[in-house]
Coordinates of C-alpha atoms in Angstrom, one line a residue:
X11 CA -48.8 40.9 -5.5
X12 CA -50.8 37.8 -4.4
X13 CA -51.2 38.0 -0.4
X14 CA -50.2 34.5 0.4
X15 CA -50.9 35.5 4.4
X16 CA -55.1 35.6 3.3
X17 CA -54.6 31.9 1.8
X18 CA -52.9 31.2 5.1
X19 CA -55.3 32.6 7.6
X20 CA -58.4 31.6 5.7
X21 CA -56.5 27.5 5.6
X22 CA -56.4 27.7 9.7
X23 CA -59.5 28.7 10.1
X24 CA -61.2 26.5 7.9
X25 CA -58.9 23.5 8.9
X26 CA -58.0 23.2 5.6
X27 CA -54.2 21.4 4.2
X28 CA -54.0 23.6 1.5
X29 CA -51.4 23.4 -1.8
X30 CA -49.2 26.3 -0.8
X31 CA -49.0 25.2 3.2
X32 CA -48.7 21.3 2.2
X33 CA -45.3 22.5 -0.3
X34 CA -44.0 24.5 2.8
X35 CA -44.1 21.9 5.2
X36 CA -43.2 19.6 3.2
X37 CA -39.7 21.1 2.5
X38 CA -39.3 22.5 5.6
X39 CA -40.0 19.2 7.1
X40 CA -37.8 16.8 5.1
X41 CA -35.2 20.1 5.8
X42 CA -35.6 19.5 9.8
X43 CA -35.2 16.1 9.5
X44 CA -31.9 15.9 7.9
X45 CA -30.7 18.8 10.2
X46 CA -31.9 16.5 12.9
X47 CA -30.0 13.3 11.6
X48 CA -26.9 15.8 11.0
X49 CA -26.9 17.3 14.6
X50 CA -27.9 13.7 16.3
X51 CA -24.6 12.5 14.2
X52 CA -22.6 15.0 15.5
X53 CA -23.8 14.7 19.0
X54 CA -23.0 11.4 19.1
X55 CA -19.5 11.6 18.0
X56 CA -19.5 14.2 20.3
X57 CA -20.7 12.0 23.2
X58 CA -18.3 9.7 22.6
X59 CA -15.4 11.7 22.7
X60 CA -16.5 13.2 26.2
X61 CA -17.3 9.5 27.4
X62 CA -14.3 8.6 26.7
X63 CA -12.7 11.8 28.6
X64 CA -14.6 11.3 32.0
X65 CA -14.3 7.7 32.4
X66 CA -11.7 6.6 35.3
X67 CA -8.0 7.9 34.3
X68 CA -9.0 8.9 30.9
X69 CA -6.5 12.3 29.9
X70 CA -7.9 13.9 26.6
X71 CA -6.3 12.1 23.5
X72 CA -3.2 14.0 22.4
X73 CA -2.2 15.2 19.0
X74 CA 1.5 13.7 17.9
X75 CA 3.5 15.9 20.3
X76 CA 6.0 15.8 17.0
X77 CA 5.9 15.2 13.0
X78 CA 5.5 11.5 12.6
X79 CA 7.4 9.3 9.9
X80 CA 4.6 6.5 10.4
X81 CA 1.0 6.4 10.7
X82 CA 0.7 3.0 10.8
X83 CA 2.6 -0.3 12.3
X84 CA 2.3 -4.2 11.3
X85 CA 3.8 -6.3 13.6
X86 CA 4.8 -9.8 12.8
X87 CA 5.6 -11.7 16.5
X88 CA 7.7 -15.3 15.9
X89 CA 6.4 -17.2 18.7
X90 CA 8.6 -19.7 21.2
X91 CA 11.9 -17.9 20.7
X92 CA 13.4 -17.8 17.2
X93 CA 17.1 -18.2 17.5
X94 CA 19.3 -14.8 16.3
X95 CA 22.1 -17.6 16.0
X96 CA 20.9 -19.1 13.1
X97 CA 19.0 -16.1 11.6
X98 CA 20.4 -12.4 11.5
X99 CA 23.3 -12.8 13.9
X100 CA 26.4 -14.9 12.4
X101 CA 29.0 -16.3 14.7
X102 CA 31.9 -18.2 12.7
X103 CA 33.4 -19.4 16.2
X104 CA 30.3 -21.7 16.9
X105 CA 31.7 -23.9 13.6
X106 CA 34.9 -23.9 14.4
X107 CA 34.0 -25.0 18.2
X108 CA 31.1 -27.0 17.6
X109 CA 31.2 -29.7 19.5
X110 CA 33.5 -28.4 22.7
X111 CA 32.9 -26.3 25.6
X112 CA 31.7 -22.7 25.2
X113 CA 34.1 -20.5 27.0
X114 CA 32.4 -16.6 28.1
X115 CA 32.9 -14.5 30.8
X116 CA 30.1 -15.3 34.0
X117 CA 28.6 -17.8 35.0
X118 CA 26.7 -19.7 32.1
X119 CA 23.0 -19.8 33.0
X120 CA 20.2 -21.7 30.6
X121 CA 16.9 -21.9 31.4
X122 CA 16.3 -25.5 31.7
X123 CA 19.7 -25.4 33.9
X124 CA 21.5 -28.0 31.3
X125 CA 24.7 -26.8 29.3
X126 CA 26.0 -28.4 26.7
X127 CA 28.4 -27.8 23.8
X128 CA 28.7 -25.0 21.1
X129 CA 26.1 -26.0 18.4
X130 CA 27.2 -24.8 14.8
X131 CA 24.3 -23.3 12.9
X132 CA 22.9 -25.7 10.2
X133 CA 22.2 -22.8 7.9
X134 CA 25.1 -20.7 5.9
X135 CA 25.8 -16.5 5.7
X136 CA 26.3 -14.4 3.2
X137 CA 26.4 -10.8 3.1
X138 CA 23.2 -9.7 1.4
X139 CA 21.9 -6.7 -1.1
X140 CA 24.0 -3.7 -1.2
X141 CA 24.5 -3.1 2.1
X142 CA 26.4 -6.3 2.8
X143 CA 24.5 -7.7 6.2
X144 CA 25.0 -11.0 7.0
X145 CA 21.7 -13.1 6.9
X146 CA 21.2 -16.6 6.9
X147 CA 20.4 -19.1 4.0
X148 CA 17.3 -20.0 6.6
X149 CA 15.3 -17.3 5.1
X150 CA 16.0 -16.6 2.3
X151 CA 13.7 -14.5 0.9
X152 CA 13.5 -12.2 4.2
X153 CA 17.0 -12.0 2.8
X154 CA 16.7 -10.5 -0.4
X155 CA 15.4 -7.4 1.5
X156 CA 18.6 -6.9 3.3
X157 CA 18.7 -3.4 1.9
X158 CA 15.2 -2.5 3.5
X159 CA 16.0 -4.3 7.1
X160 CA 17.2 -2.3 9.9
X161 CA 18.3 -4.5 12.5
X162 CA 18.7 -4.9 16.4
X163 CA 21.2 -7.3 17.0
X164 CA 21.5 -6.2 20.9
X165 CA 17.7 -7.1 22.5
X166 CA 17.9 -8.0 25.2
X167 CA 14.7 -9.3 27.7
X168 CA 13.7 -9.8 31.5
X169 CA 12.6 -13.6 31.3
X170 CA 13.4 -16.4 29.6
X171 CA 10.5 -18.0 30.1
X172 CA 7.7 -18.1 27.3
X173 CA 4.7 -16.4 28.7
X174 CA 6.2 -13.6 30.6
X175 CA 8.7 -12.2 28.2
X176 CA 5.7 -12.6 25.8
X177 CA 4.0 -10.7 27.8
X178 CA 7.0 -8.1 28.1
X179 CA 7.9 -7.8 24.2
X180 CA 4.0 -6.9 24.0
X181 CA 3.0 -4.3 27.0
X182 CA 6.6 -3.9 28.7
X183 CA 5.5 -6.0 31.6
X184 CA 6.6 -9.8 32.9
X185 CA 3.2 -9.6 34.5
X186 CA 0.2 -10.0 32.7
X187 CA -2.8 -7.6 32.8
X188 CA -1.0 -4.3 31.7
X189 CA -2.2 -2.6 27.9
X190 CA -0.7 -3.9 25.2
X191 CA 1.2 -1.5 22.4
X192 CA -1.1 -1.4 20.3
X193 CA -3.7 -0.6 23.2
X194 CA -1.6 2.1 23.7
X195 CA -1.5 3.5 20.2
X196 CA -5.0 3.1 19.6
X197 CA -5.3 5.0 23.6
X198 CA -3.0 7.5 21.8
X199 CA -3.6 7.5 18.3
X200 CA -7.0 6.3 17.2
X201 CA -8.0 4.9 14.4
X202 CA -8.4 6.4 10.9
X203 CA -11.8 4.6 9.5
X204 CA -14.1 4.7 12.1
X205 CA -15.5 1.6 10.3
X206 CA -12.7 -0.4 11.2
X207 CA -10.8 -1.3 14.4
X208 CA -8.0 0.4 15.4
X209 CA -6.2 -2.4 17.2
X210 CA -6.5 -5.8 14.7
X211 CA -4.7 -9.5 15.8
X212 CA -4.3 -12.2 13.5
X213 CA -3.2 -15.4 15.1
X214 CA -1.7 -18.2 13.4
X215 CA -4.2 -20.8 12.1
X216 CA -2.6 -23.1 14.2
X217 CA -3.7 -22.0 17.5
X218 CA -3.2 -18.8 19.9
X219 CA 0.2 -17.5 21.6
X220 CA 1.6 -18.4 25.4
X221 CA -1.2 -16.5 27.2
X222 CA -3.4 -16.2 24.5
X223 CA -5.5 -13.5 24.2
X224 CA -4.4 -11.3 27.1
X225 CA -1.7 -10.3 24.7
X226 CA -3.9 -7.8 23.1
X227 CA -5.6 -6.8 26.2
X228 CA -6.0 -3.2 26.9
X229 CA -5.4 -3.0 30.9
X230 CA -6.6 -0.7 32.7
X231 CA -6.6 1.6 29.6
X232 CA -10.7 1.8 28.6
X233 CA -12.2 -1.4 27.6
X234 CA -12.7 -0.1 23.9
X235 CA -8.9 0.2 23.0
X236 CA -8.3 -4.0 23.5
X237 CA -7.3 -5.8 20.1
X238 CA -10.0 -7.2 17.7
X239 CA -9.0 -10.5 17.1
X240 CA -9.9 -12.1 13.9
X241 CA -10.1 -15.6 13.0
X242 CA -8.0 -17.2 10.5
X243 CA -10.0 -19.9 9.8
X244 CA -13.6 -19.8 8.2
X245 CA -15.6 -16.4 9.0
X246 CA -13.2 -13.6 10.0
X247 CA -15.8 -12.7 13.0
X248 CA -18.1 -14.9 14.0
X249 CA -21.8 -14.1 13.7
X250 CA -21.0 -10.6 11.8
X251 CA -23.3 -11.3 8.9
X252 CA -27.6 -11.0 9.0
X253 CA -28.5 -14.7 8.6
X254 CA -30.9 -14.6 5.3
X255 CA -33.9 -15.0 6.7
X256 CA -33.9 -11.8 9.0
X257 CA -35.0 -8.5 6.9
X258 CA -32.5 -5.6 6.7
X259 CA -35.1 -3.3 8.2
X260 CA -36.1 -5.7 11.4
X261 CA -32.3 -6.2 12.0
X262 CA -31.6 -2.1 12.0
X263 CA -34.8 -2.0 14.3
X264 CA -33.3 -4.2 17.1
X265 CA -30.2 -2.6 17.1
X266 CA -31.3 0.7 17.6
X267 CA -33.9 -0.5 20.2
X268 CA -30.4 -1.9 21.6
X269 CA -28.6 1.1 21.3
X270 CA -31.3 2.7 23.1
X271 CA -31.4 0.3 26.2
X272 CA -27.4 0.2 26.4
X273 CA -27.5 4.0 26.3
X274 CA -29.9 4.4 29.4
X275 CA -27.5 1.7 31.3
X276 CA -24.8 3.9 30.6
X277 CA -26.4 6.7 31.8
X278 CA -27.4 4.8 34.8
X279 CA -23.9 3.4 35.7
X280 CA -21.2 6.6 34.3
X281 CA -18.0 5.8 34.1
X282 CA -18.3 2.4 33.4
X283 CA -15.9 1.8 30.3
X284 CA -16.3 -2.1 29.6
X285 CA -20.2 -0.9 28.8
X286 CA -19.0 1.8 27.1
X287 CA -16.7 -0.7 25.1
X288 CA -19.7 -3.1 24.6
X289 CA -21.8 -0.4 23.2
X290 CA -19.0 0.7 21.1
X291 CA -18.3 -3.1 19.6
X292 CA -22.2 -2.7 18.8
X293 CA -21.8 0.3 17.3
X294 CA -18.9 -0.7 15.7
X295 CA -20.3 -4.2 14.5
X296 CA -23.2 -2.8 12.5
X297 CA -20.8 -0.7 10.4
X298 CA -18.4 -3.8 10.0
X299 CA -21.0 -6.0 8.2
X300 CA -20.3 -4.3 5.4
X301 CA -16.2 -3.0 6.1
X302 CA -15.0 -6.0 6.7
X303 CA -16.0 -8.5 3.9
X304 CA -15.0 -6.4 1.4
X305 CA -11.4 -5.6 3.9
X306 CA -10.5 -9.3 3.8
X307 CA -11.8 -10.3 0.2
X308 CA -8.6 -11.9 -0.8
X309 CA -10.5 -12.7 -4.3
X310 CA -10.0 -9.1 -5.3
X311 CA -6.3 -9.3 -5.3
X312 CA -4.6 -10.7 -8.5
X313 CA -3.3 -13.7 -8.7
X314 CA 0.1 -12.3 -9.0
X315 CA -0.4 -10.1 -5.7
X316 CA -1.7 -13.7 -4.3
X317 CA 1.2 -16.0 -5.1
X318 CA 4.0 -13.5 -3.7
X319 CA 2.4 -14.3 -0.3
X320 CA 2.4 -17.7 -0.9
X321 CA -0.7 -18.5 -1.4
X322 CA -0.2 -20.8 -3.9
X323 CA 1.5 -23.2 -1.9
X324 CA -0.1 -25.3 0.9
X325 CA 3.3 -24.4 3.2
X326 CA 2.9 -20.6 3.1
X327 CA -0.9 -20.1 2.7
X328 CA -2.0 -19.8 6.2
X329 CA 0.5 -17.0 7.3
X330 CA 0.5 -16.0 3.6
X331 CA -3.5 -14.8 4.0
X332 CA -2.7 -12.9 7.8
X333 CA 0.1 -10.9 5.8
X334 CA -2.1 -10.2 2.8
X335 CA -4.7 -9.1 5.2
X336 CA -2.6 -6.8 6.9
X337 CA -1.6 -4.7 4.2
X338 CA -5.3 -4.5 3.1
X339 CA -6.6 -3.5 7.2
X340 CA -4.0 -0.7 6.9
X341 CA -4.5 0.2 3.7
X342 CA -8.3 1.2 4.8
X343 CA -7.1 2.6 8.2
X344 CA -6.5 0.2 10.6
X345 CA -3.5 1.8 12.8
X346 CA -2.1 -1.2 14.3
X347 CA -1.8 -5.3 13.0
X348 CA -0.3 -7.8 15.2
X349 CA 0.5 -11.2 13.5
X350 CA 1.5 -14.0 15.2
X351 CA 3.5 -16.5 13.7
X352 CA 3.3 -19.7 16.4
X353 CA 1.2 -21.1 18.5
X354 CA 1.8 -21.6 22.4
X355 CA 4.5 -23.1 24.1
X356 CA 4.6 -26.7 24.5
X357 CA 4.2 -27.4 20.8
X358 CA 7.9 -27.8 18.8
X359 CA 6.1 -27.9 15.8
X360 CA 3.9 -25.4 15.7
X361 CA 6.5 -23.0 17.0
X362 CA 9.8 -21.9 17.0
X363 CA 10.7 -23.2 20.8
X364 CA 13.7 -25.7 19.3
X365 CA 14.7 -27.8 22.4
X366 CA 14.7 -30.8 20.6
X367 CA 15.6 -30.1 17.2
X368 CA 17.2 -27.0 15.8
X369 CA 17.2 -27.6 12.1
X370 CA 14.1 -29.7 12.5
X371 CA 12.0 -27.3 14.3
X372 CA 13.7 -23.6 12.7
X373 CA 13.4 -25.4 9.1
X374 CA 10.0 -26.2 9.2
X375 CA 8.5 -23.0 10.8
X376 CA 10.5 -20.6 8.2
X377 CA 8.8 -22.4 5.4
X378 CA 5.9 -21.2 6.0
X379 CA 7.0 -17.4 7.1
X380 CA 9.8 -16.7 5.2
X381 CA 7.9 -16.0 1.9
X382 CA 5.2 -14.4 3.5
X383 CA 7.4 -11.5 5.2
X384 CA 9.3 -11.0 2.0
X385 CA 6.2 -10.6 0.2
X386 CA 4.7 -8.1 2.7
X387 CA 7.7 -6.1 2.4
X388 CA 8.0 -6.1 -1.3
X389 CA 4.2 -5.3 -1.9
X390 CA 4.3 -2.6 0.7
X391 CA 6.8 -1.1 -0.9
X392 CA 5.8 -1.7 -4.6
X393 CA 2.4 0.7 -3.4
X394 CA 4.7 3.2 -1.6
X395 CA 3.3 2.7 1.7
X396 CA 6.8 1.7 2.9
X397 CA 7.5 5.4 3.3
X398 CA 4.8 5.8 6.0
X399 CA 4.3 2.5 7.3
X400 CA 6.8 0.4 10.4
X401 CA 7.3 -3.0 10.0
X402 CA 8.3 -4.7 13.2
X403 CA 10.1 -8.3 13.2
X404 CA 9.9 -9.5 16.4
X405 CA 10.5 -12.6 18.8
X406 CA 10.1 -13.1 23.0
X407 CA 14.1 -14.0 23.5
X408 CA 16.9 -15.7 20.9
X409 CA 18.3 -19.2 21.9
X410 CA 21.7 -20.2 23.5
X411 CA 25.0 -20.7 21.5
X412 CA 25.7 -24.5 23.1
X413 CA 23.0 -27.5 22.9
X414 CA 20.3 -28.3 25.9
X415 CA 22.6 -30.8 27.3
X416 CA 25.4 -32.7 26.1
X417 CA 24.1 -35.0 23.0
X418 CA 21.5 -32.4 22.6
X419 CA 20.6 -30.7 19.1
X420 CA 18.5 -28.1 20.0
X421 CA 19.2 -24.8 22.0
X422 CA 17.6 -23.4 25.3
X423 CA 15.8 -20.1 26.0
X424 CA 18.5 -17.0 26.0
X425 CA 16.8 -13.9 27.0
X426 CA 20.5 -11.9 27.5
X427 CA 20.7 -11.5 23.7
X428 CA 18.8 -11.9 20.6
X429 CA 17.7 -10.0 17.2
X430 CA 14.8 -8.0 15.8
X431 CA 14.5 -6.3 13.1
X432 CA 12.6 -3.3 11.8
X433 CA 11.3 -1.7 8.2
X434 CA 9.9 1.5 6.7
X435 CA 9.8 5.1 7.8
X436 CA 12.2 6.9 9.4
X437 CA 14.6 4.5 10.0
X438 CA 17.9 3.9 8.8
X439 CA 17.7 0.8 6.4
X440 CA 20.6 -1.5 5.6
X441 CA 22.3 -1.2 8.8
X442 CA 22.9 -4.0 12.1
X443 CA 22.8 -1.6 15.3
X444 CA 24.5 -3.3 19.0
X445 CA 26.5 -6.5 19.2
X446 CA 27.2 -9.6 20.6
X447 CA 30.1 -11.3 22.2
X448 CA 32.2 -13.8 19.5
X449 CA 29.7 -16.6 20.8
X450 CA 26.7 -14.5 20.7
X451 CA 25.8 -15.3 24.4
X452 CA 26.6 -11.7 25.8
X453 CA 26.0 -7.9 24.7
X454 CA 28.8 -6.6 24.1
X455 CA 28.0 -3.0 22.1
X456 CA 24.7 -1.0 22.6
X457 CA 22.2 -3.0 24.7
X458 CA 18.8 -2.2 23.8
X459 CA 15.9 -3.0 26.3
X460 CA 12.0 -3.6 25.4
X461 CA 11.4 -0.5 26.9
X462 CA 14.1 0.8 24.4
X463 CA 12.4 -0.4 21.6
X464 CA 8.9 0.9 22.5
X465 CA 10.4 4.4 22.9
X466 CA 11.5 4.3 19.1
X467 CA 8.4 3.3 18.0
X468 CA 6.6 5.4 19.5
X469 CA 8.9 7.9 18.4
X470 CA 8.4 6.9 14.7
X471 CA 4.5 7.9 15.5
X472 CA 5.4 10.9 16.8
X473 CA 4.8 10.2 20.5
X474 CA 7.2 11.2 22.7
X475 CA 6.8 7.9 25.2
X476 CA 7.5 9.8 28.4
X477 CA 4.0 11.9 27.6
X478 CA 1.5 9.7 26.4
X479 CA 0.5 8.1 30.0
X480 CA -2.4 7.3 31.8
X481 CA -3.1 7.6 35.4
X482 CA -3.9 4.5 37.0
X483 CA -3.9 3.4 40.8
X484 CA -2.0 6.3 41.4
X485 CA 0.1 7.1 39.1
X486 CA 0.9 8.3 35.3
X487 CA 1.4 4.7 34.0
X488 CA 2.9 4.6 30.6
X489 CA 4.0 1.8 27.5
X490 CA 7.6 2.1 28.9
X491 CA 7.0 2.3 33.3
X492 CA 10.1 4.4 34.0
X493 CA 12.8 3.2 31.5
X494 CA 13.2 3.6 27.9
X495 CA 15.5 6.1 25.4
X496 CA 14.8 6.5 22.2
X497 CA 17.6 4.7 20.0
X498 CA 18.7 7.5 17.9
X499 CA 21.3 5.3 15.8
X500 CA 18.6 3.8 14.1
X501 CA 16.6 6.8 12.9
X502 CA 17.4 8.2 9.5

């Protein structure tokens, strides 16, 4: 047998590359180098994960503490106050007294401290699907979902002023600052395509909610779990693309020279999480250039799948496109989409804060969601991804049985009683949980706080709300503070 170890010692010697020594290194090299790339992948991830564990208050991420029905959550959030009056809570008495003095037990309170008389809804009920609950001829395509709807007819809120009970429906706070729920669930859960965001906002085209983006902050939570907001108008993310006259391979070089700077400032300041979060959105950026143009390519959907949003019609388009996009975000991953339907206070017609005009301001605003939401609904759950997706309906407070004063025909801020509503896993579907008194001023069965509501949710994820916290200026913070129950008569 040939003695390669001769050929060996004799190409040392000589300084010689020969053929057998040039075909071992060779392989052996390109071998090393993937092992390298391989192990530099993994210790990255790895880095991440224990960044993320040291920095101030971090606890290590927790697995569902139970079996989840969801692993995902769209939320659609109907700015200004949409009125459970005239919606998913039907009071007959308001017709027959509309016009005279409301009559309730207590002292009658409004926000803008002028009481007038009942005010009738301009909409009709009828007793929808199979399951018979009363919805109103306003929407009536959210209506021919009855049968999937599970609704809260019993919210109730701290403020009835915009921005703070915004504020509240979102992190379970009046005060602003605190992480939002889906800061929480990205904290919590993470994301499943680590290409993509786990935390996504799309405002209405029309302008941002009452305290704009501090909505989808993420507290004192690390920097990296805040929302991702996307624009609705034009280029998704600004600046995301490589303009065309930079070269792929100059572009990659940049960013890794960047990555290595950011990396030594980390090391220089530890602990700092809103670098860490800036490295992260880098990070994160570069894989998006080529995640999130295909994500939000509305041109792949059929025309069919197109026109059940509403994209066919000027009215519904806008809202049509942020509810399209949200089923294709989760659909790759994404764990949590908030959608706004509104823009801030101030604005009756961009809105639904009806002061001025109840059938005015609630007619136009539902013609350009009420499609939308039905079509989410129905496309979700044409794909099956109903069974393992929440739906969450939801508005800051409801709006007051009697007009803002006496020849009024709008109604004030009433944050002692409104209506969401919920869809998907785990719940029961079909049903109307809590009630109001006959004027639908007062709770009268099952209050359910904020804090209430958060519980279930997080329940549905299979987070148990009272465990998933995060200590913070001395104590375990958590979504819920110290309040919350799970509402058990909503769960299937």
């Amino acid at each position: 047998m040939y003695d390669h170890s001769v050929e060996q010692e004799h190409d040392r010697l000589s300084g010689r590359f020969g053929r057998r020594r040039f075909l071992l290194d060779a392989s052996a090299g390109l071998g090393a180098i993937a092992l390298h790339w391989l192990l530099e992948r993994e210790a990255r991830a790895a880095d991440r994960e224990a960044d993320r564990r040291t920095l101030p208050g971090a606890s290590p991420r927790p697995a569902p503490h139970f079996e989840p029905k969801v692993r995902r959550v769209i939320q659609i959030f109907a700015c200004g106050g949409m009125s459970h009056l005239d919606t998913f809570d039907h009071k007959p008495l308001l017709r027959e007294r509309h016009g005279r003095a409301i009559e309730v037990k207590g002292k009658i309170t409004p926000f803008f401290g002028q009481p007038g008389t009942c005010l009738q809804s301009p909409w009709t009920f009828e007793k929808r699907g199979e399951s018979g609950l009363e919805i109103s001829s306003l929407l009536p395509e959210i209506a021919k979902c009855a049968d999937d709807l599970t609704i809260i007819r019993s919210m109730v809120a701290k403020s009835a002023n915009h921005t703070p009970a915004t504020f509240q429906m979102n992190s379970g706070f009046t005060l602003n600052g605190f992480p939002s729920m889906g800061a929480w669930l990205s904290y919590g859960l993470g994301t499943e395509n680590e290409n993509l965001p786990a935390y996504v906002v799309l405002p209405d085209p029309r302008g941002l909610p009452a305290g704009g983006a501090i909505n989808w902050t993420s507290g004192f939570l690390p920097a990296s779990h805040q929302g991702v907001c996307f624009r609705t108008k034009g280029d998704p993310i600004p600046d995301l693309s490589t303009p065309d006259d930079v070269e792929p391979a100059e572009r990659d070089a940049g960013r890794a020279f960047l990555a290595r700077l950011n990396r030594g400032d980390l090391a220089a300041h530890p602990g700092d999480s809103s670098l860490e979060a800036r490295i992260r959105s880098y990070e994160l950026a570069a894989r998006m250039q080529t995640s999130i143009p295909e994500s939000l390519d509305l041109a792949r959907e059929p025309k069919s799948v197109r026109d059940l949003y509403g994209l066919d019609q000027p009215a519904t388009a806008g809202f049509g496109r942020n509810c399209l996009m949200a089923r294709r975000l989760i659909e790759r991953g994404v764990r949590f989409v908030q959608l706004y339907h509104g823009g801030a206070f101030g604005s009756p017609r961009i809105n639904w804060d009806a002061h001025e005009d109840l059938k005015e301001n609630h007619g136009n605003q539902a013609a350009s969601l009420d499609r939308p939401v039905a079509g989410l609904l129905r496309d979700l759950k044409s794909r099956g991804l109903l069974a393992d997706t929440l739906v969450l309906f939801t508005t800051e407070f409801g709006r007051t049985p009697f007009t803002q004063g006496i020849d009024g025909k709008g109604r004030d801020h009433h944050n002692l009683a409104f209506s969401c509503w919920m869809a998907g896993a785990g719940l029961r579907p079909g049903i109307a949980h809590g009630a109001t008194d006959e004027f639908g001023y007062q709770i009268v069965d099952s209050p359910t706080s904020i804090y209430d509501l958060h519980a279930t949710i997080l329940h549905l994820l299979g987070i148990d709300h009272k465990r998933l916290t995060y200590y913070y200026n001395g104590l375990n913070r958590r979504l819920t503070d110290v309040h919350g129950v799970v509402v058990e008569p909503l769960l299937a």
